[in-house]
Short mmCIF file of C-alpha atoms in Angstrom, two decimals:
data_model
loop_
_atom_site.label_atom_id
_atom_site.label_comp_id
_atom_site.label_asym_id
_atom_site.label_seq_id
_atom_site.Cartn_x
_atom_site.Cartn_y
_atom_site.Cartn_z
CA ASP A 1 -0.07 -155.18 -38.97
CA ILE A 2 3.15 -154.35 -38.21
CA VAL A 3 3.30 -151.06 -35.75
CA LEU A 4 6.13 -149.17 -35.43
CA THR A 5 6.71 -146.47 -33.30
CA GLN A 6 9.89 -144.31 -32.65
CA SER A 7 10.67 -142.38 -29.73
CA PRO A 8 11.64 -139.38 -29.90
CA GLY A 9 8.90 -138.29 -30.93
CA THR A 10 11.34 -134.40 -30.88
CA LEU A 11 15.17 -134.50 -30.63
CA SER A 12 16.47 -131.37 -29.79
CA LEU A 13 20.50 -130.27 -30.30
CA SER A 14 23.46 -128.55 -30.79
CA PRO A 15 25.45 -129.07 -34.63
CA GLY A 16 28.40 -131.78 -33.58
CA GLU A 17 26.22 -133.58 -30.86
CA ARG A 18 25.43 -137.61 -31.23
CA ALA A 19 21.41 -138.25 -32.11
CA THR A 20 20.28 -141.23 -31.12
CA LEU A 21 16.70 -142.84 -33.09
CA SER A 22 13.95 -145.59 -31.82
CA CYS A 23 11.96 -146.94 -33.47
CA ARG A 24 11.08 -150.15 -32.48
CA ALA A 25 8.23 -153.06 -34.09
CA SER A 26 4.68 -154.53 -32.49
CA GLN A 27 6.45 -158.23 -34.46
CA SER A 28 9.95 -158.90 -35.67
CA VAL A 29 10.26 -157.43 -39.05
CA SER A 30 11.48 -160.63 -41.11
CA SER A 31 14.98 -160.23 -42.80
CA SER A 32 16.14 -156.90 -40.52
CA TYR A 33 14.15 -154.83 -44.08
CA LEU A 34 13.87 -153.01 -41.66
CA ALA A 35 14.71 -148.65 -43.98
CA TRP A 36 15.43 -145.05 -42.71
CA TYR A 37 14.32 -141.90 -44.17
CA GLN A 38 15.09 -138.05 -44.11
CA GLN A 39 13.20 -135.94 -44.93
CA LYS A 40 13.01 -131.89 -44.88
CA PRO A 41 10.37 -129.09 -45.77
CA GLY A 42 8.94 -129.22 -48.13
CA GLN A 43 10.83 -131.99 -49.74
CA ALA A 44 10.04 -135.98 -51.05
CA PRO A 45 11.33 -138.07 -48.09
CA ARG A 46 14.80 -139.70 -48.89
CA LEU A 47 16.12 -142.95 -48.56
CA LEU A 48 18.53 -143.04 -46.21
CA ILE A 49 19.38 -147.12 -45.04
CA TYR A 50 17.76 -150.23 -45.73
CA GLY A 51 17.85 -153.36 -44.67
CA ALA A 52 18.74 -152.32 -41.31
CA SER A 53 22.62 -151.66 -41.36
CA SER A 54 23.17 -150.58 -45.42
CA ARG A 55 24.00 -146.90 -45.98
CA ALA A 56 21.48 -145.82 -49.78
CA THR A 57 23.99 -144.68 -52.09
CA GLY A 58 25.49 -140.37 -51.59
CA ILE A 59 24.52 -141.04 -48.00
CA PRO A 60 27.54 -139.57 -45.34
CA ASP A 61 28.97 -142.60 -43.34
CA ARG A 62 27.41 -140.26 -39.83
CA PHE A 63 24.65 -142.01 -40.89
CA SER A 64 23.73 -145.49 -40.07
CA GLY A 65 22.27 -148.24 -38.64
CA SER A 66 21.41 -151.25 -36.23
CA GLY A 67 19.81 -153.99 -34.59
CA SER A 68 16.87 -157.15 -35.33
CA GLY A 69 14.09 -158.27 -35.27
CA THR A 70 11.94 -155.88 -32.87
CA ASP A 71 14.73 -152.79 -31.90
CA PHE A 72 16.60 -150.25 -34.62
CA THR A 73 18.22 -147.88 -33.99
CA LEU A 74 19.11 -144.98 -36.56
CA THR A 75 23.10 -142.53 -35.35
CA ILE A 76 24.17 -139.98 -36.66
CA SER A 77 27.42 -139.12 -34.81
CA ARG A 78 28.03 -135.45 -35.10
CA LEU A 79 25.27 -133.13 -36.71
CA GLU A 80 25.80 -130.82 -39.52
CA PRO A 81 23.30 -127.84 -39.86
CA GLU A 82 21.73 -130.01 -43.40
CA ASP A 83 20.83 -132.84 -40.97
CA PHE A 84 18.10 -130.78 -38.96
CA ALA A 85 15.02 -133.33 -39.85
CA VAL A 86 12.48 -135.51 -39.97
CA TYR A 87 13.01 -138.80 -39.99
CA TYR A 88 11.30 -141.62 -40.77
CA CYS A 89 11.93 -145.36 -40.39
CA GLN A 90 9.98 -148.66 -41.92
CA GLN A 91 9.62 -151.59 -42.45
CA TYR A 92 9.13 -153.02 -46.16
CA GLY A 93 8.90 -157.30 -45.21
CA SER A 94 4.96 -157.25 -45.20
CA SER A 95 2.17 -156.16 -46.31
CA PRO A 96 0.55 -153.65 -46.20
CA ARG A 97 4.20 -151.28 -45.70
CA THR A 98 4.57 -149.27 -42.82
CA PHE A 99 6.53 -146.01 -41.12
CA GLY A 100 7.09 -144.71 -38.30
CA GLN A 101 4.96 -141.17 -37.40
CA GLY A 102 8.65 -139.41 -37.31
CA THR A 103 11.18 -137.98 -34.99
CA LYS A 104 12.58 -134.66 -35.47
CA VAL A 105 15.61 -133.47 -34.45
CA GLU A 106 15.87 -129.78 -33.91
CA VAL A 107 18.17 -127.56 -33.59
CA LYS A 108 18.34 -127.08 -29.16
CA GLN B 1 19.44 -139.66 -64.23
CA VAL B 2 17.02 -141.45 -62.03
CA GLN B 3 14.76 -139.47 -61.77
CA LEU B 4 10.32 -139.69 -61.07
CA VAL B 5 8.41 -137.09 -61.77
CA GLN B 6 4.54 -136.53 -61.29
CA SER B 7 1.96 -134.49 -62.40
CA GLY B 8 0.35 -131.42 -60.68
CA ALA B 9 -1.10 -130.23 -57.98
CA GLU B 10 -5.52 -130.97 -58.19
CA VAL B 11 -8.07 -129.25 -56.35
CA LYS B 12 -11.49 -130.80 -56.49
CA LYS B 13 -14.16 -131.24 -54.31
CA PRO B 14 -15.71 -133.90 -51.86
CA GLY B 15 -16.86 -137.36 -53.61
CA ALA B 16 -15.41 -136.64 -56.99
CA SER B 17 -11.36 -138.93 -58.37
CA VAL B 18 -8.72 -137.56 -58.91
CA LYS B 19 -5.58 -138.76 -60.79
CA VAL B 20 -2.17 -138.67 -60.79
CA SER B 21 -0.10 -139.84 -62.93
CA CYS B 22 4.14 -140.75 -61.37
CA LYS B 23 7.03 -140.82 -65.36
CA ALA B 24 9.79 -143.16 -64.53
CA SER B 25 13.46 -141.74 -66.96
CA GLY B 26 16.69 -142.68 -66.19
CA TYR B 27 15.73 -146.62 -65.80
CA THR B 28 13.60 -149.62 -67.54
CA PHE B 29 10.20 -148.78 -66.21
CA THR B 30 9.38 -152.38 -66.11
CA GLY B 31 12.41 -153.54 -64.01
CA TYR B 32 11.20 -152.00 -60.76
CA TYR B 33 7.78 -151.68 -59.01
CA MET B 34 5.59 -148.11 -58.36
CA HIS B 35 4.52 -147.81 -54.84
CA TRP B 36 2.34 -144.53 -54.16
CA VAL B 37 2.25 -143.11 -51.23
CA ARG B 38 1.03 -140.05 -48.75
CA GLN B 39 1.15 -137.52 -46.67
CA SER B 40 -1.46 -135.60 -44.31
CA PRO B 41 -0.52 -131.85 -43.74
CA GLY B 42 1.13 -132.53 -40.65
CA GLN B 43 1.45 -135.60 -40.58
CA GLY B 44 3.66 -139.20 -41.01
CA LEU B 45 3.81 -141.49 -43.89
CA GLU B 46 1.29 -144.02 -45.07
CA TRP B 47 1.33 -146.79 -47.27
CA MET B 48 -0.79 -147.34 -50.64
CA GLY B 49 -0.43 -149.62 -52.50
CA TRP B 50 1.54 -150.98 -54.85
CA ILE B 51 1.11 -152.33 -59.03
CA ASN B 52 4.48 -154.34 -60.84
CA PRO B 53 4.52 -152.16 -63.77
CA ASN B 54 5.87 -155.07 -66.04
CA SER B 55 2.50 -157.08 -65.44
CA GLY B 56 0.31 -155.04 -63.96
CA VAL B 57 -0.99 -156.35 -60.90
CA THR B 58 -1.60 -154.32 -58.32
CA ASP B 59 -2.01 -154.88 -54.53
CA SER B 60 -3.15 -151.58 -51.92
CA ALA B 61 -3.49 -151.59 -48.47
CA GLN B 62 -6.82 -152.79 -46.81
CA SER B 63 -8.20 -148.71 -46.78
CA PHE B 64 -7.87 -147.90 -49.61
CA GLN B 65 -9.13 -150.87 -50.98
CA GLY B 66 -12.26 -150.51 -53.06
CA ARG B 67 -10.64 -146.77 -53.26
CA VAL B 68 -8.07 -146.85 -54.79
CA SER B 69 -7.18 -147.40 -58.61
CA MET B 70 -3.57 -148.01 -59.04
CA THR B 71 -2.45 -148.58 -64.25
CA ARG B 72 0.65 -148.23 -66.26
CA ASP B 73 0.85 -147.08 -68.99
CA THR B 74 4.70 -149.38 -70.29
CA SER B 75 4.32 -146.74 -73.77
CA VAL B 76 5.10 -143.35 -71.72
CA SER B 77 6.99 -144.96 -68.68
CA THR B 78 4.34 -144.04 -66.32
CA ALA B 79 2.52 -145.14 -63.27
CA ASN B 80 -0.79 -143.81 -62.22
CA MET B 81 -3.18 -143.94 -58.64
CA GLU B 82 -6.30 -143.33 -59.17
CA LEU B 83 -8.72 -142.09 -55.52
CA SER B 84 -12.67 -142.42 -55.88
CA GLY B 85 -14.83 -141.23 -53.85
CA LEU B 86 -12.90 -138.12 -52.20
CA ARG B 87 -12.94 -136.75 -48.39
CA SER B 88 -11.64 -133.73 -47.04
CA ASP B 89 -9.84 -136.05 -44.47
CA ASP B 90 -7.39 -137.25 -48.56
CA THR B 91 -6.05 -133.81 -49.30
CA ALA B 92 -2.31 -134.95 -48.39
CA VAL B 93 0.35 -135.31 -51.66
CA TYR B 94 0.54 -138.16 -52.59
CA TYR B 95 4.24 -139.27 -54.04
CA CYS B 96 5.37 -142.24 -56.26
CA ALA B 97 8.07 -144.41 -54.69
CA ARG B 98 10.41 -146.89 -56.71
CA GLY B 99 10.71 -149.92 -54.62
CA SER B 100 12.49 -153.36 -55.68
CA ALA B 101 13.24 -154.59 -59.16
CA VAL B 102 10.72 -157.75 -60.59
CA PRO B 103 11.28 -160.54 -60.56
CA THR B 104 12.71 -161.57 -57.08
CA VAL B 105 12.71 -162.83 -53.83
CA THR B 106 14.48 -159.87 -52.22
CA LYS B 107 12.51 -156.37 -51.47
CA ALA B 108 13.67 -153.46 -51.69
CA ALA B 109 13.42 -150.21 -49.60
CA PHE B 110 12.03 -147.51 -51.35
CA ASP B 111 15.29 -145.30 -52.90
CA ILE B 112 13.64 -143.22 -55.39
CA TRP B 113 10.68 -140.75 -54.70
CA GLY B 114 8.06 -138.52 -56.90
CA GLN B 115 8.16 -134.76 -56.07
CA GLY B 116 5.13 -135.60 -55.02
CA THR B 117 0.89 -133.77 -55.44
CA MET B 118 -0.43 -131.67 -53.72
CA VAL B 119 -3.94 -133.16 -53.48
CA THR B 120 -6.71 -131.01 -52.23
CA VAL B 121 -10.42 -131.85 -51.27
CA SER B 122 -12.46 -128.49 -50.61
CA SER B 123 -16.00 -127.43 -51.60
#
């Protein structure tokens, strides 16, 4: 199984700041089948990024994804109040699909 | 609009089974894989398995094999997930989520999610 390790566990930032979230895989993720999801309390996850760097429909351009192989990054260029949430990475190139443990972005 | 609507919350006793349903609308149900993901209270996301609604073929995570059954009823565009031999650590929110198109050689992330079904296992 591909293990995804996200860092940091918690990111404390202020609105307007830049957020950089990391996702490291235990082995190469095939064809960059790496996604990022946002989850707010009491809600289902929402797809933000797929294919490591493509934004899903309706996702603002302040969200961007990069990386390949085993190292991936989600960047939020300027945090808006609605961006404070938990973010998960997921690899969907091999079975079992696996998720990282999440990074919580909280208000500083 | 494209959406997945799941059945309501359940409370079960240890050893029992639970069946969660997921009704699709706004797209061709048999045209996309359906995945199941669960989230224990305060924890992360755990992938359980998928079903091809067109063929009925399934695949599941090793940790659930022998306990999980995924089925579909194409007449009502509904996918079902049944988990047996429930334990207290099966207490979680269970989600269905749409995956890749059928058939495909290109895999897809989970773009549409159900609202979640809370399953509580308690004696």
